[in-house]
Amino acid sequence: MISKEFHASRRELYAGLLEDGSVGFIFSGREREDRGDLMHHFVPYANFYYLTGFTQPKAVLMITKADGKVREDLFIDHPDEKAKRWLGLFYTKESVSEETGIENVQYLEKFEESLPFFRSPDRVRRVYIDIANWEGHFSHNEAQRFAARVREFDPTLEMHNTFRPLSLIRQVKTKEEITLHRRACDITAKGVENILTHLHPDMYEYEIEAHFDYTLRSMNARHAFPTIAASGINACCMHYEENNRRMQDGEMILFDLGAECGYYAADVSRTFPVNGKFTGLQRELYNIVLAGLDAAIKASRPGQPKNELQELSKSVMADELVRLGYMEKPEDISRYYFHGSGHYIGLYAHDVGDDNARLEEDMMFTLEPGLYFDDLKLGIRIEDTLLVTKNGCEVLSGKIPKTVEEIEAFMACKQREIWM
């Protein structure tokens, strides 16, 4: 896991976003019901975890900045004896203070009476609340409900949302974060190797997916997102997740998958021949996508506008498709390529950040060009997780076979070993 010193440094940056005479709030989130008396696995809101390292629901971080001084308060729920007995969950405000490095930890019943615009209205006239930009006006999450209550209490208080400025801070990773990303990519590579070792015709998609699942569990990792294992025509559906089709000899299967380590994600796509050998047409089209990816990787360096990488991949693939006679003009590529070529990665697989920004050292993002041919029942996507370095970029998912030759050689060798 990441150190409490890391989280303390992030709170310091957050405090720098606040004007004097203000208070900021970030909520960890609430558990969600699954079915019956079951609950979904709780994952804290990313910005809350980023600033605190605390992973339990119902918590609130409050940072007050007044008269040139900054005070940090963390309000937490406290498990009862039933939670300790049934869930093995128990902590105190003292243990949480030690764990997080936040000096002032109180239980939630102290929250409202501690609000500075109640106790010292002359010192605090601005309120900052972190509300994610994908939350709609009527979703009524905890942060939105709290913002409405504050507005109702005193309409004269200035209200600000810290979501975007925190997103920009999260764009550039620290060494600790990069270490966790690197570990997530290494685990993902092991999982893909396990897939390639066992992949063969007549398997169901969920059967081959299970080999990736096994690797993650055996290495104490979680999925960064639900795995896509899409064979044949299923690969032409961008977010296919049924994974229940039986694969046929001569087809290809597209995987979009990633491990999560310490809440930090890997995101990788690969497209493999089910029987271990590319046909001539599959090889030709696959190499077009790979050329688009390679061109964007080579251009990835500090100062490069991130959003231009999408057009670079698209241009390379369009020119190749025209040259080989698949299209008459480059503009026709929209028939075969209709998604973005990458995204930031971090505490979310599709992480926050400004897509119009120029790349900086220690930014992390993915590149994922693809081509999709409904008539051929063939979809090809190749995606890598990248770290921007001083003079270029490092492909953290580079251990995973990617060229036609690497894939065929790996599958021939490993499958021969397992079936002999």
Coordinates of C-alpha atoms in Angstrom, one line a residue:
M1 CA 0.0 0.0 0.0
I2 CA 1.0 3.6 -0.4
S3 CA 2.5 5.6 2.5
K4 CA 0.7 8.0 4.8
E5 CA 3.4 10.5 3.9
F6 CA 2.1 10.4 0.3
H7 CA -1.4 11.2 1.4
A8 CA -0.2 14.0 3.7
S9 CA 1.6 15.5 0.7
R10 CA -1.6 15.4 -1.3
R11 CA -3.6 17.1 1.4
E12 CA -1.0 19.9 1.4
L13 CA -1.6 20.3 -2.3
Y14 CA -5.4 20.3 -1.7
A15 CA -5.1 22.9 1.0
G16 CA -3.2 25.1 -1.6
L17 CA -6.4 25.1 -3.7
L18 CA -8.4 26.7 -0.8
E19 CA -8.5 30.4 -0.3
D20 CA -8.1 31.8 3.2
G21 CA -11.3 31.9 5.1
S22 CA -12.7 28.7 3.7
V23 CA -13.4 25.0 4.4
G24 CA -13.3 22.0 2.1
F25 CA -15.1 18.7 2.3
I26 CA -14.6 15.4 0.6
F27 CA -16.7 12.3 1.3
S28 CA -15.6 8.7 1.1
G29 CA -19.0 7.4 -0.1
R30 CA -21.5 4.9 1.1
E31 CA -21.9 1.2 0.6
R32 CA -24.4 0.0 -2.0
E33 CA -26.7 -2.9 -1.6
D34 CA -26.2 -5.9 -3.9
R35 CA -29.0 -8.3 -3.3
G36 CA -30.7 -9.6 -0.1
D37 CA -28.5 -8.8 2.8
L38 CA -25.4 -8.6 0.7
M39 CA -23.4 -5.4 -0.1
H40 CA -21.1 -4.6 -3.0
H41 CA -17.4 -4.5 -2.2
F42 CA -16.8 -0.9 -1.0
V43 CA -14.3 1.2 -2.8
P44 CA -13.7 4.7 -1.4
Y45 CA -14.2 7.7 -3.7
A46 CA -10.9 8.2 -5.4
N47 CA -10.2 11.8 -4.4
F48 CA -11.0 10.9 -0.7
Y49 CA -8.6 8.0 -0.8
Y50 CA -6.0 10.1 -2.6
L51 CA -6.0 12.6 0.3
T52 CA -6.4 10.2 3.3
G53 CA -5.6 6.6 2.6
F54 CA -8.7 5.7 4.6
T55 CA -10.8 3.0 2.9
Q56 CA -14.0 2.7 5.0
P57 CA -17.4 4.2 4.1
K58 CA -19.3 7.1 5.6
A59 CA -16.1 9.1 6.4
V60 CA -15.7 12.8 5.7
L61 CA -12.4 14.8 5.3
M62 CA -12.7 18.5 6.4
I63 CA -9.9 20.9 5.8
T64 CA -10.2 24.4 7.2
K65 CA -8.0 27.3 6.1
A66 CA -8.4 30.5 8.2
D67 CA -6.1 33.2 9.4
G68 CA -3.2 31.6 7.5
K69 CA -3.6 28.3 9.3
V70 CA -4.7 24.9 8.0
R71 CA -6.5 22.3 10.2
E72 CA -7.3 18.8 9.1
D73 CA -10.3 16.8 10.5
L74 CA -11.4 13.3 9.6
F75 CA -14.8 12.2 10.7
I76 CA -15.4 8.4 10.7
D77 CA -18.1 5.9 11.5
H78 CA -17.2 3.5 14.3
P79 CA -17.9 -0.2 14.0
D80 CA -19.9 -1.8 16.8
E81 CA -19.4 -5.3 18.3
K82 CA -21.6 -6.9 15.6
A83 CA -19.4 -5.5 12.8
K84 CA -16.4 -6.8 14.7
R85 CA -17.9 -10.3 15.2
W86 CA -19.4 -10.7 11.7
L87 CA -17.0 -8.7 9.5
G88 CA -13.8 -8.7 11.5
L89 CA -14.0 -4.9 11.2
F90 CA -12.9 -2.8 14.1
Y91 CA -11.0 0.5 14.4
T92 CA -11.0 3.5 16.7
K93 CA -10.3 7.2 16.1
E94 CA -6.9 6.7 17.7
S95 CA -6.0 3.8 15.4
V96 CA -7.2 5.7 12.4
S97 CA -5.2 8.8 13.4
E98 CA -2.1 6.6 13.6
E99 CA -2.9 4.9 10.3
T100 CA -3.5 8.1 8.3
G101 CA -1.3 10.7 10.1
I102 CA -4.3 13.0 10.5
E103 CA -4.2 14.4 14.0
N104 CA -7.8 15.3 14.5
V105 CA -10.0 12.2 14.1
Q106 CA -13.5 12.3 15.5
Y107 CA -16.6 10.1 15.2
L108 CA -19.4 11.2 12.8
E109 CA -21.7 12.4 15.6
K110 CA -19.3 15.3 16.1
F111 CA -19.4 16.3 12.4
E112 CA -22.2 18.9 12.3
E113 CA -21.2 20.6 15.6
S114 CA -17.7 21.0 14.2
L115 CA -18.6 22.8 11.0
P116 CA -16.7 26.1 11.1
F117 CA -19.4 28.2 9.4
F118 CA -21.6 27.3 12.4
R119 CA -18.9 28.0 15.1
S120 CA -17.0 30.9 13.4
P121 CA -19.1 32.4 10.6
D122 CA -17.0 35.5 10.4
R123 CA -13.8 33.5 9.8
V124 CA -15.2 31.1 7.1
R125 CA -17.1 32.5 4.1
R126 CA -16.2 30.0 1.4
V127 CA -17.1 26.3 1.1
Y128 CA -15.4 23.8 -1.2
I129 CA -17.1 20.5 -1.9
D130 CA -15.7 17.8 -4.2
I131 CA -18.4 16.6 -6.6
A132 CA -17.4 14.3 -9.5
N133 CA -18.3 15.7 -12.9
W134 CA -20.1 12.5 -13.9
E135 CA -22.6 12.8 -11.1
G136 CA -25.9 14.1 -12.5
H137 CA -28.0 16.9 -11.1
F138 CA -30.5 14.4 -9.7
S139 CA -28.3 11.6 -8.5
H140 CA -28.4 12.9 -4.9
N141 CA -25.1 11.6 -3.8
E142 CA -23.8 12.5 -0.3
A143 CA -21.7 15.4 -1.5
Q144 CA -24.6 16.9 -3.5
R145 CA -27.0 16.6 -0.6
F146 CA -24.5 18.2 1.7
A147 CA -24.0 21.1 -0.7
A148 CA -27.7 21.6 -0.9
R149 CA -28.0 21.7 2.9
V150 CA -25.2 24.3 3.2
R151 CA -26.8 26.4 0.5
E152 CA -30.1 26.3 2.4
F153 CA -28.4 27.2 5.7
D154 CA -26.7 30.3 4.3
P155 CA -27.1 31.3 0.6
T156 CA -24.5 33.9 1.0
L157 CA -21.6 31.4 1.4
E158 CA -19.5 31.1 -1.7
M159 CA -19.6 27.5 -3.1
H160 CA -16.8 25.9 -5.1
N161 CA -16.2 22.4 -6.6
T162 CA -12.7 21.0 -6.2
F163 CA -13.2 18.1 -8.6
R164 CA -11.4 19.6 -11.6
P165 CA -8.3 21.1 -9.8
L166 CA -7.8 17.8 -8.0
S167 CA -8.1 16.0 -11.3
L168 CA -5.3 18.1 -12.7
I169 CA -3.1 17.2 -9.7
R170 CA -3.8 13.5 -10.1
Q171 CA -2.6 13.7 -13.8
V172 CA 1.1 13.5 -12.7
K173 CA 2.1 10.5 -10.6
T174 CA 4.6 10.2 -7.8
K175 CA 7.2 7.5 -7.6
E176 CA 5.0 5.5 -5.1
E177 CA 2.1 5.6 -7.5
I178 CA 4.2 4.5 -10.4
T179 CA 5.5 1.6 -8.4
L180 CA 1.9 0.4 -7.9
H181 CA 1.0 0.9 -11.5
R182 CA 4.1 -1.1 -12.5
R183 CA 3.1 -3.9 -10.2
A184 CA -0.4 -3.9 -11.6
C185 CA 1.0 -4.2 -15.2
D186 CA 3.3 -7.0 -14.2
I187 CA 0.4 -9.0 -12.7
T188 CA -1.6 -8.3 -15.8
A189 CA 1.2 -9.6 -17.9
K190 CA 1.3 -12.9 -15.9
G191 CA -2.5 -13.2 -16.4
V192 CA -2.2 -12.8 -20.1
E193 CA 0.6 -15.3 -20.3
N194 CA -1.8 -17.7 -18.5
I195 CA -4.4 -17.0 -21.1
L196 CA -2.1 -17.6 -24.0
T197 CA -0.8 -20.8 -22.4
H198 CA -4.3 -22.3 -22.3
L199 CA -6.1 -20.7 -25.3
H200 CA -7.5 -23.1 -27.9
P201 CA -10.6 -23.5 -30.1
D202 CA -13.9 -24.8 -28.7
M203 CA -13.4 -23.1 -25.3
Y204 CA -16.0 -20.8 -24.1
E205 CA -14.9 -17.2 -23.6
Y206 CA -15.6 -17.5 -19.8
E207 CA -13.3 -20.5 -19.6
I208 CA -10.3 -18.6 -20.9
E209 CA -11.2 -15.6 -18.9
A210 CA -11.0 -17.8 -15.8
H211 CA -7.3 -18.3 -16.3
F212 CA -6.8 -14.5 -16.0
D213 CA -9.0 -14.5 -12.9
Y214 CA -7.0 -17.2 -11.3
T215 CA -3.7 -15.3 -11.8
L216 CA -5.1 -12.2 -10.2
R217 CA -6.5 -14.0 -7.2
S218 CA -3.3 -16.1 -6.8
M219 CA -1.3 -12.8 -6.7
N220 CA -3.6 -11.1 -4.3
A221 CA -4.9 -8.5 -6.9
R222 CA -8.3 -7.3 -8.0
H223 CA -9.7 -6.6 -11.4
A224 CA -9.4 -2.9 -12.4
F225 CA -12.6 -3.3 -14.4
P226 CA -14.7 -6.2 -15.7
T227 CA -12.8 -8.3 -18.3
I228 CA -13.8 -8.2 -21.9
A229 CA -13.2 -11.6 -23.7
A230 CA -14.8 -11.1 -27.1
S231 CA -14.4 -13.6 -29.8
G232 CA -15.6 -13.4 -33.4
I233 CA -18.3 -10.8 -34.0
N234 CA -18.4 -10.0 -30.2
A235 CA -15.1 -8.1 -30.6
C236 CA -17.0 -5.5 -32.7
C237 CA -19.0 -4.5 -29.6
M238 CA -16.9 -2.0 -27.6
H239 CA -18.1 -3.0 -24.1
Y240 CA -19.1 -6.6 -24.6
E241 CA -19.0 -8.4 -21.2
E242 CA -21.2 -11.5 -21.5
N243 CA -18.1 -13.7 -22.2
N244 CA -20.3 -16.7 -22.9
R245 CA -19.7 -17.6 -26.6
R246 CA -17.9 -20.7 -27.7
M247 CA -14.8 -19.8 -29.7
Q248 CA -14.2 -21.4 -33.2
D249 CA -11.1 -22.5 -35.0
G250 CA -9.7 -19.7 -37.2
E251 CA -11.2 -16.9 -35.2
M252 CA -9.6 -14.2 -33.1
I253 CA -10.5 -13.1 -29.6
L254 CA -10.1 -9.6 -28.2
F255 CA -9.2 -9.2 -24.5
D256 CA -9.5 -5.9 -22.6
L257 CA -8.4 -6.5 -19.1
G258 CA -6.3 -5.2 -16.2
A259 CA -5.2 -5.9 -12.6
E260 CA -5.5 -3.4 -9.8
C261 CA -2.8 -3.1 -7.2
G262 CA -3.3 -0.8 -4.1
Y263 CA -6.2 0.8 -6.0
Y264 CA -4.0 1.7 -9.0
A265 CA -4.9 0.2 -12.3
A266 CA -3.4 -1.4 -15.4
D267 CA -5.4 -1.4 -18.7
V268 CA -4.3 -3.6 -21.6
S269 CA -6.0 -4.8 -24.8
R270 CA -4.7 -7.7 -26.9
T271 CA -6.2 -9.6 -29.8
F272 CA -5.1 -13.2 -30.3
P273 CA -5.7 -16.0 -32.8
V274 CA -7.7 -18.7 -31.0
N275 CA -5.7 -21.5 -32.6
G276 CA -2.3 -19.7 -32.2
K277 CA -1.8 -18.9 -35.9
F278 CA -2.8 -15.7 -37.7
T279 CA -4.4 -16.1 -41.2
G280 CA -3.0 -13.9 -43.9
L281 CA -5.9 -11.4 -43.6
Q282 CA -5.8 -11.4 -39.8
R283 CA -2.0 -10.7 -39.9
E284 CA -2.5 -7.9 -42.4
L285 CA -5.2 -6.1 -40.5
Y286 CA -3.5 -6.7 -37.1
N287 CA -0.3 -5.1 -38.3
I288 CA -2.2 -2.0 -39.4
V289 CA -3.5 -1.5 -35.9
L290 CA -0.1 -2.2 -34.5
A291 CA 1.4 0.4 -36.8
G292 CA -1.1 3.0 -35.5
L293 CA -0.2 2.2 -31.9
D294 CA 3.6 2.2 -32.6
A295 CA 3.4 5.6 -34.2
A296 CA 1.6 7.1 -31.2
I297 CA 4.0 5.5 -28.8
K298 CA 7.0 7.0 -30.6
A299 CA 5.4 10.4 -30.5
S300 CA 4.6 10.2 -26.7
R301 CA 7.0 12.5 -24.8
P302 CA 6.9 15.6 -22.7
G303 CA 5.4 18.6 -24.5
Q304 CA 3.3 16.4 -26.9
P305 CA -0.4 17.4 -26.9
K306 CA -2.2 14.3 -25.7
N307 CA -5.2 14.7 -27.9
E308 CA -3.1 14.7 -31.1
L309 CA -2.0 11.1 -30.5
Q310 CA -5.6 9.9 -31.4
E311 CA -5.3 11.6 -34.8
L312 CA -1.9 10.2 -35.4
S313 CA -3.0 6.6 -34.9
K314 CA -6.1 7.2 -37.0
S315 CA -4.1 8.8 -39.8
V316 CA -1.5 5.9 -40.0
M317 CA -4.3 3.3 -40.0
A318 CA -6.3 5.2 -42.6
D319 CA -3.4 5.5 -45.0
E320 CA -2.7 1.8 -44.7
L321 CA -6.3 0.8 -45.3
V322 CA -6.4 3.0 -48.4
R323 CA -3.0 1.6 -49.6
L324 CA -4.3 -1.9 -49.3
G325 CA -7.6 -1.1 -51.0
Y326 CA -9.9 -1.5 -48.0
M327 CA -11.1 2.2 -48.4
E328 CA -11.1 4.8 -51.1
K329 CA -10.2 7.8 -48.9
P330 CA -8.8 8.3 -45.4
E331 CA -12.1 9.8 -44.1
D332 CA -13.8 6.4 -44.6
I333 CA -11.9 5.1 -41.5
S334 CA -14.9 6.2 -39.4
R335 CA -16.6 3.1 -40.6
Y336 CA -14.0 0.9 -38.9
Y337 CA -12.7 3.0 -36.0
F338 CA -15.1 4.9 -33.7
H339 CA -13.6 5.3 -30.2
G340 CA -10.8 7.3 -28.6
S341 CA -7.3 6.1 -28.8
G342 CA -6.5 6.3 -25.1
H343 CA -7.1 7.8 -21.7
Y344 CA -5.4 8.7 -18.4
I345 CA -5.0 5.9 -15.9
G346 CA -4.6 6.0 -12.2
L347 CA -7.0 5.3 -9.3
Y348 CA -9.6 4.6 -12.1
A349 CA -8.9 2.6 -15.2
H350 CA -10.4 5.6 -17.1
D351 CA -8.9 8.2 -14.9
V352 CA -9.5 12.0 -14.6
G353 CA -7.4 14.6 -16.3
D354 CA -7.4 17.2 -19.1
D355 CA -7.2 15.4 -22.5
N356 CA -6.2 18.7 -24.1
A357 CA -3.1 19.0 -21.9
R358 CA 0.5 18.5 -23.1
L359 CA 2.2 15.4 -21.7
E360 CA 4.5 15.8 -18.7
E361 CA 7.0 13.5 -17.2
D362 CA 5.4 11.0 -14.9
M363 CA 2.0 11.2 -16.5
M364 CA 0.4 7.9 -17.1
F365 CA -2.1 7.1 -19.9
T366 CA -3.1 4.4 -22.4
L367 CA -3.1 4.2 -26.1
E368 CA -5.6 1.8 -27.7
P369 CA -6.3 2.1 -31.5
G370 CA -8.6 -0.5 -33.0
L371 CA -10.3 -1.6 -36.2
Y372 CA -13.6 -3.4 -36.4
F373 CA -15.0 -5.3 -39.4
D374 CA -18.6 -6.5 -38.9
D375 CA -18.5 -8.3 -42.3
L376 CA -15.4 -10.3 -41.3
K377 CA -16.7 -10.8 -37.7
L378 CA -13.3 -9.4 -36.6
G379 CA -12.4 -6.7 -34.1
I380 CA -8.8 -5.8 -33.4
R381 CA -7.7 -3.6 -30.5
I382 CA -4.2 -3.2 -29.1
E383 CA -3.7 -1.2 -25.9
D384 CA -0.7 -0.5 -23.7
T385 CA -0.3 1.4 -20.4
L386 CA 2.4 4.1 -20.7
L387 CA 4.5 6.2 -18.4
V388 CA 5.9 9.5 -19.7
T389 CA 9.6 9.7 -19.1
K390 CA 12.1 12.6 -19.4
N391 CA 12.7 12.0 -23.1
G392 CA 9.9 9.8 -24.3
C393 CA 7.7 7.1 -22.7
E394 CA 8.0 3.6 -21.1
V395 CA 5.5 0.9 -22.1
L396 CA 4.7 -0.6 -18.7
S397 CA 2.7 -3.4 -20.3
G398 CA 5.5 -4.1 -22.7
K399 CA 6.2 -7.6 -21.3
I400 CA 2.9 -8.9 -22.9
P401 CA 3.4 -10.4 -26.4
K402 CA 2.3 -7.9 -29.0
T403 CA 3.7 -8.5 -32.5
V404 CA 2.4 -11.3 -34.7
E405 CA 5.8 -13.2 -34.3
E406 CA 5.8 -12.8 -30.5
I407 CA 2.3 -14.1 -30.1
E408 CA 2.7 -17.1 -32.4
A409 CA 6.0 -18.1 -30.9
F410 CA 4.7 -17.8 -27.3
M411 CA 1.6 -19.7 -28.0
A412 CA 3.4 -22.5 -29.8
C413 CA 6.0 -22.9 -27.1
K414 CA 3.8 -22.6 -24.0
Q415 CA 0.9 -24.7 -25.4
R416 CA 3.3 -27.4 -26.4
E417 CA 4.7 -27.5 -22.9
I418 CA 1.3 -27.8 -21.2
W419 CA -0.1 -30.4 -23.5
M420 CA 3.0 -32.6 -23.7

